[in-house]
PDB file of C-alpha atoms in Angstrom:
ATOM      1  CA  MET A  19      46.469 -10.166 -33.032  1.00  0.00           C
ATOM      2  CA  ALA A  20      45.445 -12.971 -35.362  1.00  0.00           C
ATOM      3  CA  LYS A  21      44.471 -15.621 -32.829  1.00  0.00           C
ATOM      4  CA  ALA A  22      43.628 -14.847 -29.251  1.00  0.00           C
ATOM      5  CA  THR A  23      44.252 -17.462 -26.623  1.00  0.00           C
ATOM      6  CA  LEU A  24      41.982 -16.893 -23.678  1.00  0.00           C
ATOM      7  CA  PRO A  25      42.395 -19.790 -21.224  1.00  0.00           C
ATOM      8  CA  HIS A  26      42.578 -17.278 -18.361  1.00  0.00           C
ATOM      9  CA  LEU A  27      38.873 -16.496 -18.985  1.00  0.00           C
ATOM     10  CA  ALA A  28      37.751 -20.154 -18.841  1.00  0.00           C
ATOM     11  CA  ILE A  29      36.497 -19.972 -15.254  1.00  0.00           C
ATOM     12  CA  PRO A  30      33.400 -22.121 -14.537  1.00  0.00           C
ATOM     13  CA  GLY A  31      30.397 -19.867 -13.926  1.00  0.00           C
ATOM     14  CA  ALA A  32      32.008 -16.813 -15.531  1.00  0.00           C
ATOM     15  CA  THR A  33      30.116 -14.761 -18.088  1.00  0.00           C
ATOM     16  CA  LEU A  34      31.814 -13.386 -21.179  1.00  0.00           C
ATOM     17  CA  GLU A  35      30.392 -10.298 -22.841  1.00  0.00           C
ATOM     18  CA  LEU A  36      31.448  -9.771 -26.428  1.00  0.00           C
ATOM     19  CA  ARG A  37      30.689  -7.849 -29.576  1.00  0.00           C
ATOM     20  CA  VAL A  38      30.251  -9.870 -32.768  1.00  0.00           C
ATOM     21  CA  THR A  39      30.868  -8.799 -36.349  1.00  0.00           C
ATOM     22  CA  PRO A  40      29.385 -11.288 -38.830  1.00  0.00           C
ATOM     23  CA  LYS A  41      30.391 -11.496 -42.499  1.00  0.00           C
ATOM     24  CA  ALA A  42      33.963 -10.451 -41.644  1.00  0.00           C
ATOM     25  CA  SER A  43      36.919 -11.207 -43.870  1.00  0.00           C
ATOM     26  CA  ARG A  44      38.330 -13.778 -41.397  1.00  0.00           C
ATOM     27  CA  ASN A  45      37.482 -15.593 -38.169  1.00  0.00           C
ATOM     28  CA  GLU A  46      39.245 -13.828 -35.330  1.00  0.00           C
ATOM     29  CA  ILE A  47      38.971 -12.859 -31.666  1.00  0.00           C
ATOM     30  CA  ARG A  48      40.506  -9.627 -30.421  1.00  0.00           C
ATOM     31  CA  GLU A  49      40.812  -8.274 -26.919  1.00  0.00           C
ATOM     32  CA  GLU A  50      40.518  -4.489 -27.296  1.00  0.00           C
ATOM     33  CA  ALA A  51      40.540  -2.221 -24.234  1.00  0.00           C
ATOM     34  CA  GLY A  52      39.286  -5.027 -22.022  1.00  0.00           C
ATOM     35  CA  GLN A  53      36.431  -5.942 -24.382  1.00  0.00           C
ATOM     36  CA  LEU A  54      36.232  -9.072 -26.509  1.00  0.00           C
ATOM     37  CA  ARG A  55      35.457  -8.576 -30.188  1.00  0.00           C
ATOM     38  CA  VAL A  56      34.689 -11.626 -32.296  1.00  0.00           C
ATOM     39  CA  TYR A  57      34.777 -11.573 -36.097  1.00  0.00           C
ATOM     40  CA  VAL A  58      33.236 -14.470 -38.034  1.00  0.00           C
ATOM     41  CA  THR A  59      32.887 -15.031 -41.758  1.00  0.00           C
ATOM     42  CA  THR A  60      29.472 -16.656 -41.374  1.00  0.00           C
ATOM     43  CA  VAL A  61      26.257 -14.858 -42.297  1.00  0.00           C
ATOM     44  CA  PRO A  62      23.836 -14.032 -39.468  1.00  0.00           C
ATOM     45  CA  GLU A  63      20.923 -16.241 -40.477  1.00  0.00           C
ATOM     46  CA  ASP A  64      19.313 -19.234 -38.769  1.00  0.00           C
ATOM     47  CA  GLY A  65      21.800 -19.113 -35.883  1.00  0.00           C
ATOM     48  CA  LYS A  66      24.796 -19.899 -38.104  1.00  0.00           C
ATOM     49  CA  ALA A  67      26.826 -16.936 -36.843  1.00  0.00           C
ATOM     50  CA  ASN A  68      26.048 -17.816 -33.208  1.00  0.00           C
ATOM     51  CA  ALA A  69      27.286 -21.364 -33.782  1.00  0.00           C
ATOM     52  CA  ALA A  70      30.461 -20.047 -35.423  1.00  0.00           C
ATOM     53  CA  VAL A  71      31.074 -17.665 -32.506  1.00  0.00           C
ATOM     54  CA  GLN A  72      30.545 -20.480 -29.999  1.00  0.00           C
ATOM     55  CA  LYS A  73      32.983 -22.742 -31.851  1.00  0.00           C
ATOM     56  CA  LEU A  74      35.661 -20.048 -32.200  1.00  0.00           C
ATOM     57  CA  LEU A  75      35.300 -18.929 -28.586  1.00  0.00           C
ATOM     58  CA  ALA A  76      35.469 -22.509 -27.288  1.00  0.00           C
ATOM     59  CA  LYS A  77      38.679 -23.099 -29.229  1.00  0.00           C
ATOM     60  CA  ALA A  78      40.265 -19.906 -27.875  1.00  0.00           C
ATOM     61  CA  LEU A  79      39.254 -20.796 -24.313  1.00  0.00           C
ATOM     62  CA  GLY A  80      40.427 -24.394 -24.634  1.00  0.00           C
ATOM     63  CA  LEU A  81      36.979 -25.767 -23.794  1.00  0.00           C
ATOM     64  CA  PRO A  82      34.472 -28.013 -25.564  1.00  0.00           C
ATOM     65  CA  LYS A  83      31.570 -26.174 -27.240  1.00  0.00           C
ATOM     66  CA  SER A  84      29.147 -27.843 -24.845  1.00  0.00           C
ATOM     67  CA  GLN A  85      30.615 -25.840 -21.940  1.00  0.00           C
ATOM     68  CA  LEU A  86      29.585 -22.508 -23.483  1.00  0.00           C
ATOM     69  CA  THR A  87      25.972 -21.384 -23.256  1.00  0.00           C
ATOM     70  CA  LEU A  88      24.556 -18.341 -25.031  1.00  0.00           C
ATOM     71  CA  VAL A  89      22.750 -16.457 -22.262  1.00  0.00           C
ATOM     72  CA  ARG A  90      21.779 -13.240 -24.019  1.00  0.00           C
ATOM     73  CA  GLY A  91      21.951 -11.748 -27.498  1.00  0.00           C
ATOM     74  CA  ALA A  92      20.780 -14.487 -29.865  1.00  0.00           C
ATOM     75  CA  THR A  93      19.746 -11.862 -32.429  1.00  0.00           C
ATOM     76  CA  SER A  94      22.023  -9.022 -31.322  1.00  0.00           C
ATOM     77  CA  ARG A  95      25.661  -8.170 -32.025  1.00  0.00           C
ATOM     78  CA  ASP A  96      26.266  -7.878 -28.278  1.00  0.00           C
ATOM     79  CA  LYS A  97      26.264 -11.361 -26.764  1.00  0.00           C
ATOM     80  CA  THR A  98      26.799 -12.928 -23.361  1.00  0.00           C
ATOM     81  CA  PHE A  99      28.130 -16.460 -22.998  1.00  0.00           C
ATOM     82  CA  ARG A 100      28.396 -18.400 -19.733  1.00  0.00           C
ATOM     83  CA  VAL A 101      31.150 -20.920 -19.045  1.00  0.00           C
ATOM     84  CA  GLU A 102      29.467 -24.009 -17.636  1.00  0.00           C
ATOM     85  CA  PRO A 103      31.231 -26.161 -15.017  1.00  0.00           C
TER      86      PRO A 103
END
């Protein structure tokens, strides 16, 4: 699946748990066995990968970036984002 469309997950107040792979060959979101996996080409330094994940996830959800807040996992591969109302 090259590009995931996830508007069904864009519920205000919902939390999205995902696994991130930085320095991947392409930007991509996959839904594998009920878990979200996000691949970004950005390097994990100075929050660049987190910003890339937020942008890619917002696009897939059909939301503006400002409606996604990183709740947990700023320096981890396992991250939790909250959809703000």
